[in-house]
Amino acid sequence: MNFKKEIARRRTFGIISHPDAGKTTLTEKLLLFGGAIQEAGAVKNNKIKKTATSDFMEIERQRGISVATSVLAFIYKDKKINILDTPGHKDFAEDTFRTLTAVDSVIVVIDVAKGVEEQTEKLVEVCRMRKIPMIVFINKMDREGKDAFDLLDEVEQKLGLSVTPLSFPIGMGYDFKGIYNIYEKNINLFSGNSKKNIEETIAFDDLSNPELEKIIGNKAAETLRENLELITGVYPPFNKQEYLDGAQQPVFFGSALNNFGVRELLDCFIEIAPTPRDKMAEERLVKADEKQMTGFVFKIHANMDPKHRDRLAFVKIVSGTFERNKPYLHVRHNKNLKFSSPNAFFAEKKEIVDISFPGDIVGLHDTGHFKIGDTLTEGEVLHYKGIPSFSPEHFRYINNADPMKAKQLYKGIDQLMDEGVAQLFTLELNGRKVIGTVGALQYEVIQYRLEHEYGAKCTYENFPVYKACWVEPKDPKSVEFQEFKRVKQKFLAIDKRGQLVFLADSQFSLQMTQQKYPNVTLHFTSEFS
Ligand code: G4P
């Protein structure tokens, strides 16, 4: 087995979108192309439906499904493609942010009628900051929507991207005739039949050829020529290096539901998308083709069965090969661990594998050793960066409702926090525990899981916080910092990593604090060095 060849054939990516833009449908169509599933509908349940907000069993059931669909792998034209699932529901945004640390590129799906939506903005911002290569897919072209040029403008302005269309629609909605593939220089005619896997593609590199009129009609031919002229004038040509550097984002148009424009997207994707990228650790840059195995945990999933409290830790392999039964150093615990049944993921199932390569995700059974962000190596002390916590949006005190079960409660809270379900802050003043979450839904999930998995009961109490900020003093010994700690004691807490956090109760108090203590920096994420 050729190690370098294995790396070169891997593409590990995530699809991000606002809920309902078509992420699930697109995922499914990609899997169909890979021959990984036989029929549409197989990954349909891969999302937390809006109606599920207070239906615990539904949440549990969907958690189960999401284990199976956390990583979907398939082979297409000899490329091993790993799609990492990112929950679209905003209450699980933190989970999505963490998954983005494990992808090498992303595809952003946008609904042609709705344009850029809130969730897309947030997720793209994270990708932009990390310079993750992005391809944009404008979906639902079979429906009436925004003008393609207006939409490209919106993507540039709202998402701060630098786009260049690699395909362009011919008409839209009722009038949708197909797309011109700028990348491949051909026309794809839309039949509106989702069952047809291969659409009619006509090679067409000279658009002045009068054949165009015959194929799509006079009016559409004229408009297409004008549009393409405009594109050449306004947008820079596609530049692969800029795309890989996160400086340019190619755009495709299509309709996932109709399986239209998906093959073009996939064919271009496997050609241009990055192979497993090198990754920065605190100590040094680790190259994907280094022989020694390194990897990090980006997701932990609890077992659905309360009788077996083992969990599945998802490890992204950054370098080297991960082998079954070989000892690896768990850096945080300074302990060697062996894994007899590492799981690899395929379209609908997981299987024990003997060897995995950079870019792959392995699922390791865990009885409580792992935390999100943990690094595994062959002995080197490395810490992968880039799994920061963001300020939660909701904060509540958590109280023990059954004094006999205090131990279970704290163990449960501890493990749920390791999984990244929410963030725990311990107040400096009185040691009370505050749970911070991205969405209100998590409180119900925590309460339910504490009761069903740990036999503990809790209640919540409101704790008004505007934002959690991670504190970094210029000089920890300075009088200014000592005064900050004394005056703000009521608002200070320690997070799970032992970092000092300032819980500002209003935007005003945050601003006042920033002004009053200019040498104490307040960060909005936990990772700032
Ligand atoms: P998500 O994962 O991003 O949340 O979106 P999902 O794929 O579930 O798609 C949301 C809705 O949009 C679905 O309809 C889906 O069928 C539809 N859709 C996806 N792609 C296209 C497209 O290209 N054209 C059109 N017209 N519709 C599209 P739904 O009614 O909410 O769900 P379902 O009943 O079809 O499952």
Coordinates of C-alpha atoms and ligand atoms in Angstrom, one line a residue:
M1 CA 0.0 0.0 0.0
N2 CA 1.4 3.3 -1.1
F3 CA 1.1 5.8 1.8
K4 CA 1.5 8.9 -0.3
K5 CA -1.0 7.6 -2.9
E6 CA -3.5 6.9 -0.1
I7 CA -3.2 10.5 1.1
A8 CA -3.5 11.9 -2.4
R9 CA -6.8 10.1 -3.0
R10 CA -8.5 11.4 0.1
R11 CA -10.9 14.3 0.3
T12 CA -12.4 15.1 3.7
F13 CA -15.0 17.8 3.7
G14 CA -18.2 19.2 5.3
I15 CA -21.3 20.6 3.8
I16 CA -22.6 23.7 5.6
S17 CA -25.9 25.5 5.1
H18 CA -28.8 27.1 6.8
P19 CA -31.4 24.5 7.6
D20 CA -33.6 23.6 4.6
A21 CA -31.2 24.9 2.0
G22 CA -30.7 21.3 0.8
K23 CA -27.7 19.9 2.6
T24 CA -29.2 16.5 3.3
T25 CA -30.5 16.2 -0.3
L26 CA -27.1 17.1 -1.7
T27 CA -25.4 14.7 0.6
E28 CA -27.7 12.0 -0.6
K29 CA -27.1 12.7 -4.2
L30 CA -23.4 12.7 -3.7
L31 CA -23.7 9.3 -2.1
L32 CA -25.8 8.1 -5.0
F33 CA -23.0 9.1 -7.4
G34 CA -20.5 7.2 -5.3
G35 CA -22.8 4.2 -5.5
A36 CA -22.7 4.2 -1.7
I37 CA -26.5 4.1 -1.4
Q38 CA -29.0 2.7 -3.8
E39 CA -32.0 4.9 -3.4
A40 CA -33.0 8.4 -2.4
G41 CA -34.3 8.8 1.1
A42 CA -31.5 6.8 2.8
V43 CA -30.0 9.8 4.7
K44 CA -33.2 11.8 5.0
N45 CA -33.4 11.6 8.7
N46 CA -30.1 13.1 9.2
K47 CA -31.3 16.3 11.0
I48 CA -33.0 17.5 14.1
K49 CA -36.4 18.5 12.8
K50 CA -37.9 21.7 14.0
T51 CA -40.8 19.9 15.6
A52 CA -38.5 17.9 17.9
T53 CA -37.6 20.7 20.3
S54 CA -39.4 19.2 23.3
D55 CA -39.7 15.6 22.2
F56 CA -36.9 13.8 24.1
M57 CA -37.4 10.5 22.5
E58 CA -37.1 12.1 19.2
I59 CA -33.9 13.8 20.2
E60 CA -32.5 10.4 21.4
R61 CA -33.6 8.7 18.3
Q62 CA -32.0 11.3 16.1
R63 CA -28.8 11.2 18.2
G64 CA -28.7 7.6 17.3
I65 CA -29.1 8.3 13.6
S66 CA -26.5 11.0 13.8
V67 CA -23.9 8.5 15.0
A68 CA -24.4 6.6 11.8
T69 CA -24.3 9.7 9.6
S70 CA -21.6 11.6 11.4
V71 CA -19.1 10.5 8.8
L72 CA -20.2 9.3 5.4
A73 CA -17.5 7.8 3.2
F74 CA -17.6 6.6 -0.3
I75 CA -15.4 6.0 -3.3
Y76 CA -15.9 8.1 -6.5
K77 CA -13.5 7.8 -9.4
D78 CA -11.0 6.1 -7.1
K79 CA -11.1 9.0 -4.6
K80 CA -11.9 8.2 -1.0
I81 CA -14.4 10.8 0.0
N82 CA -15.2 11.5 3.6
I83 CA -18.2 13.8 4.3
L84 CA -18.4 15.0 7.9
D85 CA -21.9 15.8 9.0
T86 CA -22.5 19.2 10.4
P87 CA -25.8 19.6 12.2
G88 CA -27.8 22.5 10.7
H89 CA -29.9 23.2 13.8
K90 CA -28.6 26.4 15.4
D91 CA -28.7 24.9 18.9
F92 CA -26.0 22.5 17.8
A93 CA -23.8 25.2 16.1
E94 CA -21.0 24.5 18.6
D95 CA -20.8 20.9 17.3
T96 CA -20.6 22.2 13.8
F97 CA -17.8 24.6 14.7
R98 CA -15.8 21.7 16.1
T99 CA -16.4 19.5 13.1
L100 CA -15.1 22.3 10.9
T101 CA -11.7 21.8 12.7
A102 CA -11.6 18.3 11.1
V103 CA -12.5 19.1 7.5
D104 CA -10.0 20.0 4.8
S105 CA -12.6 21.9 2.7
V106 CA -16.3 22.7 2.7
I107 CA -19.2 23.1 0.3
V108 CA -21.6 25.9 1.2
V109 CA -25.2 25.3 0.1
I110 CA -27.4 28.3 -0.5
D111 CA -31.1 28.4 -1.4
V112 CA -31.6 30.4 -4.6
A113 CA -34.8 32.0 -3.3
K114 CA -33.7 32.7 0.3
G115 CA -30.1 33.7 -0.5
V116 CA -27.6 34.0 2.3
E117 CA -29.2 33.1 5.7
E118 CA -28.1 33.6 9.2
Q119 CA -26.6 30.2 10.0
T120 CA -24.6 30.3 6.8
E121 CA -23.1 33.6 7.7
K122 CA -21.9 32.3 11.0
L123 CA -20.4 29.1 9.7
V124 CA -18.8 30.7 6.7
E125 CA -17.2 33.3 9.0
V126 CA -15.5 30.5 10.9
C127 CA -14.3 28.9 7.6
R128 CA -13.1 32.2 6.3
M129 CA -11.1 32.9 9.5
R130 CA -9.5 29.5 9.2
K131 CA -8.8 29.9 5.5
I132 CA -10.7 26.7 4.7
P133 CA -11.2 26.3 0.9
M134 CA -14.9 26.7 0.1
I135 CA -17.0 25.9 -2.9
V136 CA -20.5 27.5 -3.1
F137 CA -23.5 25.5 -4.5
I138 CA -26.6 27.6 -5.3
N139 CA -29.4 25.1 -4.9
K140 CA -33.1 24.8 -6.0
M141 CA -32.6 26.4 -9.5
D142 CA -35.8 24.6 -10.5
R143 CA -37.6 27.2 -8.4
E144 CA -38.1 30.9 -8.9
G145 CA -35.4 32.7 -7.0
K146 CA -33.1 35.7 -6.9
D147 CA -31.2 36.8 -10.0
A148 CA -27.9 34.9 -10.3
F149 CA -25.8 38.1 -10.4
D150 CA -27.6 39.6 -7.4
L151 CA -27.0 36.4 -5.5
L152 CA -23.3 36.4 -6.4
D153 CA -23.2 40.0 -5.0
E154 CA -25.0 39.0 -1.9
V155 CA -22.6 36.1 -1.3
E156 CA -19.6 38.4 -1.7
Q157 CA -21.0 41.1 0.5
K158 CA -22.7 39.1 3.3
L159 CA -20.2 36.3 3.4
G160 CA -17.1 38.4 2.6
L161 CA -16.2 35.9 -0.1
S162 CA -14.4 36.5 -3.4
V163 CA -16.4 34.4 -5.8
T164 CA -16.0 33.2 -9.4
P165 CA -18.8 31.2 -11.1
L166 CA -17.7 27.9 -12.6
S167 CA -21.2 27.3 -13.9
F168 CA -24.0 29.6 -14.8
P169 CA -27.8 29.0 -15.0
I170 CA -29.7 29.3 -18.2
G171 CA -33.0 30.6 -17.0
M172 CA -34.6 29.8 -13.6
G173 CA -37.7 28.2 -12.1
Y174 CA -40.3 27.6 -14.7
D175 CA -37.9 28.7 -17.4
F176 CA -34.9 26.8 -16.2
K177 CA -33.2 25.2 -19.2
G178 CA -30.0 24.0 -17.6
I179 CA -26.6 25.3 -16.8
Y180 CA -23.5 26.3 -18.8
N181 CA -20.5 24.7 -17.2
I182 CA -17.7 27.3 -17.5
Y183 CA -15.2 24.9 -16.0
E184 CA -15.8 22.0 -18.4
K185 CA -17.2 24.2 -21.3
N186 CA -20.3 22.3 -21.9
I187 CA -24.1 22.7 -21.6
N188 CA -26.2 20.6 -19.3
L189 CA -29.8 20.4 -20.3
F190 CA -32.3 20.2 -17.5
S191 CA -34.9 17.5 -17.9
G192 CA -36.5 17.9 -14.5
N193 CA -36.3 14.2 -13.9
S194 CA -34.5 13.4 -10.7
K195 CA -34.4 9.7 -11.5
K196 CA -32.1 10.3 -14.5
N197 CA -28.6 10.0 -13.0
I198 CA -26.8 11.3 -16.1
E199 CA -28.2 14.4 -17.6
E200 CA -27.8 15.4 -21.2
T201 CA -24.4 17.1 -21.6
I202 CA -23.4 18.8 -24.8
A203 CA -19.8 19.9 -25.2
F204 CA -19.8 23.6 -26.2
D205 CA -16.6 25.5 -26.1
D206 CA -17.5 28.2 -28.7
L207 CA -20.5 30.1 -27.6
S208 CA -20.7 32.1 -30.8
N209 CA -21.6 28.9 -32.6
P210 CA -25.3 29.3 -33.9
E211 CA -26.0 25.8 -32.7
L212 CA -26.6 27.4 -29.3
E213 CA -29.9 28.9 -30.6
K214 CA -31.0 25.5 -31.7
I215 CA -30.3 23.9 -28.4
I216 CA -31.7 26.4 -25.9
G217 CA -33.7 28.9 -28.1
N218 CA -32.9 32.4 -29.4
K219 CA -33.7 34.4 -26.2
A220 CA -31.9 32.1 -23.8
A221 CA -28.9 31.9 -26.2
E222 CA -28.6 35.7 -26.3
T223 CA -29.0 36.1 -22.6
L224 CA -26.4 33.4 -21.9
R225 CA -23.9 35.0 -24.2
E226 CA -24.4 38.4 -22.5
N227 CA -24.2 36.8 -19.0
L228 CA -21.0 35.0 -19.8
E229 CA -19.4 38.2 -21.2
L230 CA -20.4 40.0 -18.0
I231 CA -18.9 37.2 -15.9
T232 CA -15.6 37.4 -17.8
G233 CA -15.6 41.1 -17.3
V234 CA -16.5 41.2 -13.6
Y235 CA -15.1 38.0 -12.0
P236 CA -11.5 36.9 -12.0
P237 CA -10.7 33.6 -13.7
F238 CA -10.7 30.5 -11.4
N239 CA -7.3 30.2 -9.7
K240 CA -6.8 26.8 -7.9
Q241 CA -4.1 28.1 -5.6
E242 CA -6.3 31.0 -4.5
Y243 CA -9.1 28.6 -3.8
L244 CA -6.8 26.4 -1.8
D245 CA -5.6 29.4 0.2
G246 CA -9.2 30.4 1.0
A247 CA -8.9 33.5 -1.1
Q248 CA -11.3 32.6 -3.9
Q249 CA -14.5 30.6 -3.9
P250 CA -15.9 28.9 -7.0
V251 CA -19.6 28.9 -7.4
F252 CA -21.8 26.2 -8.9
F253 CA -25.6 26.3 -9.7
G254 CA -27.9 23.3 -9.7
S255 CA -30.8 21.5 -8.1
A256 CA -29.9 18.8 -5.6
L257 CA -33.4 17.4 -5.6
N258 CA -33.4 16.9 -9.3
N259 CA -29.9 15.6 -9.2
F260 CA -28.9 18.4 -11.5
G261 CA -25.5 20.1 -11.5
V262 CA -24.4 17.7 -8.8
R263 CA -22.1 15.6 -11.0
E264 CA -20.4 18.7 -12.2
L265 CA -19.9 19.8 -8.7
L266 CA -18.5 16.5 -7.6
D267 CA -16.2 16.1 -10.6
C268 CA -14.7 19.5 -10.1
F269 CA -14.6 18.9 -6.4
I270 CA -12.4 15.8 -6.6
E271 CA -10.1 17.6 -9.0
I272 CA -9.6 20.8 -7.1
A273 CA -10.4 20.1 -3.4
P274 CA -7.4 19.7 -1.1
T275 CA -6.0 16.4 0.0
P276 CA -5.6 16.1 3.8
R277 CA -4.0 19.3 4.9
D278 CA -1.0 19.9 7.2
K279 CA -2.1 21.0 10.7
M280 CA -0.7 23.3 13.2
A281 CA -0.1 22.0 16.7
E282 CA 1.0 24.2 19.6
E283 CA 4.5 22.8 19.2
R284 CA 5.0 22.7 15.4
L285 CA 3.4 22.2 12.0
V286 CA 2.6 18.6 11.3
K287 CA 2.6 17.4 7.7
A288 CA 0.1 14.9 6.5
D289 CA 2.7 12.7 4.9
E290 CA 4.8 12.3 8.1
K291 CA 5.1 8.6 8.9
Q292 CA 4.3 8.9 12.6
M293 CA 0.6 8.8 13.5
T294 CA -1.0 11.9 15.0
G295 CA -4.7 12.7 15.3
F296 CA -7.1 14.6 17.5
V297 CA -10.6 14.1 18.9
F298 CA -13.2 16.5 17.4
K299 CA -16.4 14.9 18.5
I300 CA -17.6 12.5 21.2
H301 CA -20.8 10.6 21.0
A302 CA -22.5 8.9 23.9
N303 CA -23.9 5.5 23.6
M304 CA -27.6 5.4 23.2
D305 CA -27.9 2.5 25.6
P306 CA -27.8 3.7 29.2
K307 CA -26.5 0.2 30.4
H308 CA -23.4 0.6 28.4
R309 CA -22.0 4.0 29.1
D310 CA -19.2 3.8 26.6
R311 CA -18.8 6.5 24.1
L312 CA -17.5 6.9 20.6
A313 CA -14.7 9.4 20.2
F314 CA -14.2 10.6 16.6
V315 CA -10.5 11.0 15.7
K316 CA -9.3 12.8 12.6
I317 CA -6.0 11.3 11.5
V318 CA -3.7 14.2 10.6
S319 CA -0.5 12.2 9.8
G320 CA 0.8 8.6 9.6
T321 CA -1.4 5.5 9.7
F322 CA -3.6 4.6 12.5
E323 CA -3.4 0.9 13.2
R324 CA -5.5 -1.5 15.2
N325 CA -4.0 -2.8 18.4
K326 CA -1.0 -0.5 18.2
P327 CA -0.3 1.6 21.3
Y328 CA -0.8 5.3 21.0
L329 CA 0.1 8.1 23.4
H330 CA -2.9 9.9 24.9
V331 CA -1.0 13.1 25.4
R332 CA -3.2 14.8 28.0
H333 CA -3.1 11.7 30.2
N334 CA 0.5 10.7 29.3
K335 CA -0.7 7.2 28.9
N336 CA -0.5 4.6 26.2
L337 CA -3.7 3.2 24.9
K338 CA -4.5 0.4 22.4
F339 CA -7.6 0.1 20.4
S340 CA -8.8 -3.3 19.4
S341 CA -11.8 -2.2 17.5
P342 CA -11.4 1.1 15.8
N343 CA -14.3 1.9 13.5
A344 CA -14.3 3.3 10.1
F345 CA -17.4 4.8 8.6
F346 CA -19.1 4.1 5.3
A347 CA -22.3 5.3 3.8
E348 CA -24.7 3.7 6.2
K349 CA -22.6 1.7 8.5
K350 CA -19.4 1.5 10.5
E351 CA -16.9 -1.3 10.5
I352 CA -13.8 -2.3 12.3
V353 CA -10.7 -1.4 10.3
D354 CA -7.1 -2.4 10.6
I355 CA -5.5 0.7 9.1
S356 CA -6.6 4.3 8.4
F357 CA -4.9 7.1 6.6
P358 CA -4.6 10.9 7.0
G359 CA -7.9 12.5 6.3
D360 CA -9.8 9.5 7.6
I361 CA -11.9 9.5 10.7
V362 CA -11.8 6.6 13.1
G363 CA -14.3 6.0 15.9
L364 CA -12.8 4.8 19.1
H365 CA -14.7 3.2 21.9
D366 CA -14.1 5.2 25.0
T367 CA -15.0 4.7 28.6
G368 CA -14.3 8.2 29.7
H369 CA -10.7 8.8 28.7
F370 CA -11.3 11.3 26.0
K371 CA -12.2 15.0 25.8
I372 CA -12.8 17.0 22.7
G373 CA -9.5 18.4 21.6
D374 CA -7.4 15.4 22.9
T375 CA -4.4 14.5 20.8
L376 CA -3.1 10.9 20.1
T377 CA 0.5 10.4 18.8
E378 CA 3.2 7.7 18.7
G379 CA 5.0 9.3 21.6
E380 CA 5.6 12.9 20.7
V381 CA 4.0 15.5 23.0
L382 CA 1.8 17.5 20.7
H383 CA -1.3 19.5 21.2
Y384 CA -3.5 20.3 18.3
K385 CA -4.9 23.8 18.3
G386 CA -8.1 25.1 16.9
I387 CA -10.9 23.7 18.9
P388 CA -11.9 26.9 20.7
S389 CA -15.0 27.4 22.8
F390 CA -17.2 30.4 21.9
S391 CA -19.3 32.4 24.2
P392 CA -22.6 30.5 24.9
E393 CA -25.8 32.4 24.3
H394 CA -27.7 31.1 27.4
F395 CA -26.6 30.7 31.0
R396 CA -28.3 29.0 33.9
Y397 CA -27.3 27.8 37.3
I398 CA -27.5 24.1 37.7
N399 CA -28.7 22.8 41.0
N400 CA -28.8 19.3 42.4
A401 CA -32.4 18.1 42.9
D402 CA -31.6 14.9 44.6
P403 CA -29.0 15.2 47.4
M404 CA -28.4 11.4 47.5
K405 CA -27.2 11.5 43.9
A406 CA -24.6 14.3 44.1
K407 CA -21.8 12.1 42.9
Q408 CA -23.8 10.9 39.9
L409 CA -24.8 14.4 39.0
Y410 CA -21.2 15.7 39.0
K411 CA -19.9 12.8 37.1
G412 CA -22.7 13.2 34.5
I413 CA -22.1 16.9 34.1
D414 CA -18.4 16.3 33.8
Q415 CA -18.9 13.7 31.0
L416 CA -21.5 15.7 29.1
M417 CA -19.1 18.7 29.1
D418 CA -16.3 16.5 27.8
E419 CA -18.6 15.5 25.0
G420 CA -19.1 19.2 24.3
V421 CA -22.8 19.3 24.9
A422 CA -22.5 22.6 26.8
Q423 CA -19.9 24.6 28.7
L424 CA -19.5 24.6 32.5
F425 CA -18.4 27.6 34.4
T426 CA -17.6 27.5 38.2
L427 CA -18.1 30.9 39.9
E428 CA -15.0 32.1 41.7
L429 CA -17.0 33.7 44.5
N430 CA -19.1 30.7 45.7
G431 CA -18.2 27.7 43.6
R432 CA -21.7 27.5 42.1
K433 CA -21.9 25.9 38.7
V434 CA -23.3 27.6 35.7
I435 CA -24.1 25.9 32.4
G436 CA -23.7 27.8 29.2
T437 CA -25.3 26.6 26.0
V438 CA -25.7 27.8 22.4
G439 CA -29.5 27.0 22.3
A440 CA -32.2 26.5 24.9
L441 CA -32.7 22.9 23.7
Q442 CA -29.5 21.7 25.3
Y443 CA -30.9 22.3 28.8
E444 CA -33.6 19.8 28.1
V445 CA -31.1 17.4 26.6
I446 CA -28.8 17.7 29.6
Q447 CA -31.6 17.2 32.1
Y448 CA -32.9 14.2 30.2
R449 CA -29.6 12.6 29.8
L450 CA -28.5 13.2 33.4
E451 CA -31.7 11.4 34.6
H452 CA -31.6 8.6 32.1
E453 CA -27.9 7.9 31.8
Y454 CA -26.6 8.9 35.3
G455 CA -29.7 8.6 37.5
A456 CA -29.3 12.2 38.7
K457 CA -31.8 15.0 38.8
C458 CA -31.2 18.7 38.3
T459 CA -33.0 22.0 38.2
Y460 CA -32.0 25.2 36.6
E461 CA -32.1 28.8 37.7
N462 CA -31.7 31.8 35.4
F463 CA -28.4 33.6 35.5
P464 CA -28.4 36.7 33.3
V465 CA -25.2 36.9 31.4
Y466 CA -24.7 38.8 28.1
K467 CA -21.5 37.3 27.1
A468 CA -18.7 35.1 28.4
C469 CA -15.2 36.5 27.7
W470 CA -11.9 34.7 28.2
V471 CA -9.6 36.9 30.3
E472 CA -6.0 37.6 29.3
P473 CA -4.1 40.1 31.4
K474 CA -1.0 41.7 30.0
D475 CA 0.7 41.2 33.3
P476 CA -1.0 38.9 35.8
K477 CA 0.9 40.5 38.7
S478 CA -0.1 44.1 37.7
V479 CA -2.1 46.3 40.1
E480 CA -4.7 46.7 37.3
F481 CA -5.4 43.0 37.0
Q482 CA -5.6 42.6 40.8
E483 CA -8.1 45.4 41.0
F484 CA -10.0 43.9 38.0
K485 CA -10.2 40.5 39.9
R486 CA -11.3 42.2 43.1
V487 CA -13.9 44.5 41.6
K488 CA -15.3 42.0 39.2
Q489 CA -15.1 39.0 41.5
K490 CA -18.9 38.4 41.3
F491 CA -18.7 38.0 37.6
L492 CA -15.6 35.8 37.4
A493 CA -15.6 32.1 36.8
I494 CA -13.3 29.2 35.8
D495 CA -14.1 27.2 32.7
K496 CA -13.4 23.5 32.2
R497 CA -9.9 24.0 31.1
G498 CA -9.1 26.2 34.1
Q499 CA -9.2 29.4 32.2
L500 CA -10.5 32.6 33.8
V501 CA -13.7 33.9 32.3
F502 CA -15.5 37.2 32.8
L503 CA -19.3 36.8 32.6
A504 CA -20.5 40.3 31.5
D505 CA -24.1 40.9 32.5
S506 CA -24.7 43.5 29.8
Q507 CA -23.1 45.0 26.7
F508 CA -22.7 48.2 28.7
S509 CA -20.9 46.6 31.5
L510 CA -18.6 44.8 29.0
Q511 CA -17.7 48.1 27.3
M512 CA -17.1 49.8 30.6
T513 CA -14.9 47.0 31.8
Q514 CA -12.9 47.1 28.6
Q515 CA -12.4 50.8 29.0
K516 CA -11.5 50.7 32.6
Y517 CA -9.0 47.9 32.3
P518 CA -7.2 48.4 29.0
N519 CA -4.5 45.9 29.9
V520 CA -6.9 43.1 30.6
T521 CA -8.0 41.7 27.2
L522 CA -11.4 40.1 27.0
H523 CA -11.6 37.5 24.2
F524 CA -14.8 36.1 22.7
T525 CA -13.3 32.6 22.1
S526 CA -11.2 30.4 24.5
E527 CA -8.3 30.1 22.1
F528 CA -6.4 33.3 21.5
S529 CA -2.7 32.8 21.7
Ligands
G4P1 P1 -31.2 20.6 4.9 O1 -30.6 19.3 5.1 O2 -30.3 21.7 4.4 O3 -32.0 21.1 6.1 O4 -32.3 20.5 3.7 P2 -32.9 19.3 3.0 O5 -32.0 18.6 2.1 O6 -33.7 18.5 4.0 O7 -33.9 20.1 2.0 C1 -35.0 20.9 2.5 C2 -36.2 20.9 1.6 O8 -35.8 21.4 0.3 C3 -36.7 19.5 1.3 O9 -38.1 19.6 1.1 C4 -36.0 19.2 0.0 O10 -36.8 18.2 -0.7 C5 -36.1 20.5 -0.7 N1 -35.0 20.6 -1.7 C6 -33.7 20.3 -1.7 N2 -33.1 20.5 -2.8 C7 -34.0 21.0 -3.7 C8 -34.0 21.5 -5.0 O11 -33.0 21.4 -5.7 N3 -35.2 21.9 -5.5 C9 -36.3 22.0 -4.8 N4 -37.4 22.4 -5.4 N5 -36.4 21.6 -3.5 C10 -35.3 21.1 -3.0 P3 -39.1 19.3 2.3 O12 -40.4 19.4 1.7 O13 -38.8 20.1 3.5 O14 -38.7 17.9 2.7 P4 -39.1 16.5 2.1 O15 -40.5 16.3 2.5 O16 -38.9 16.7 0.6 O17 -38.2 15.5 2.7

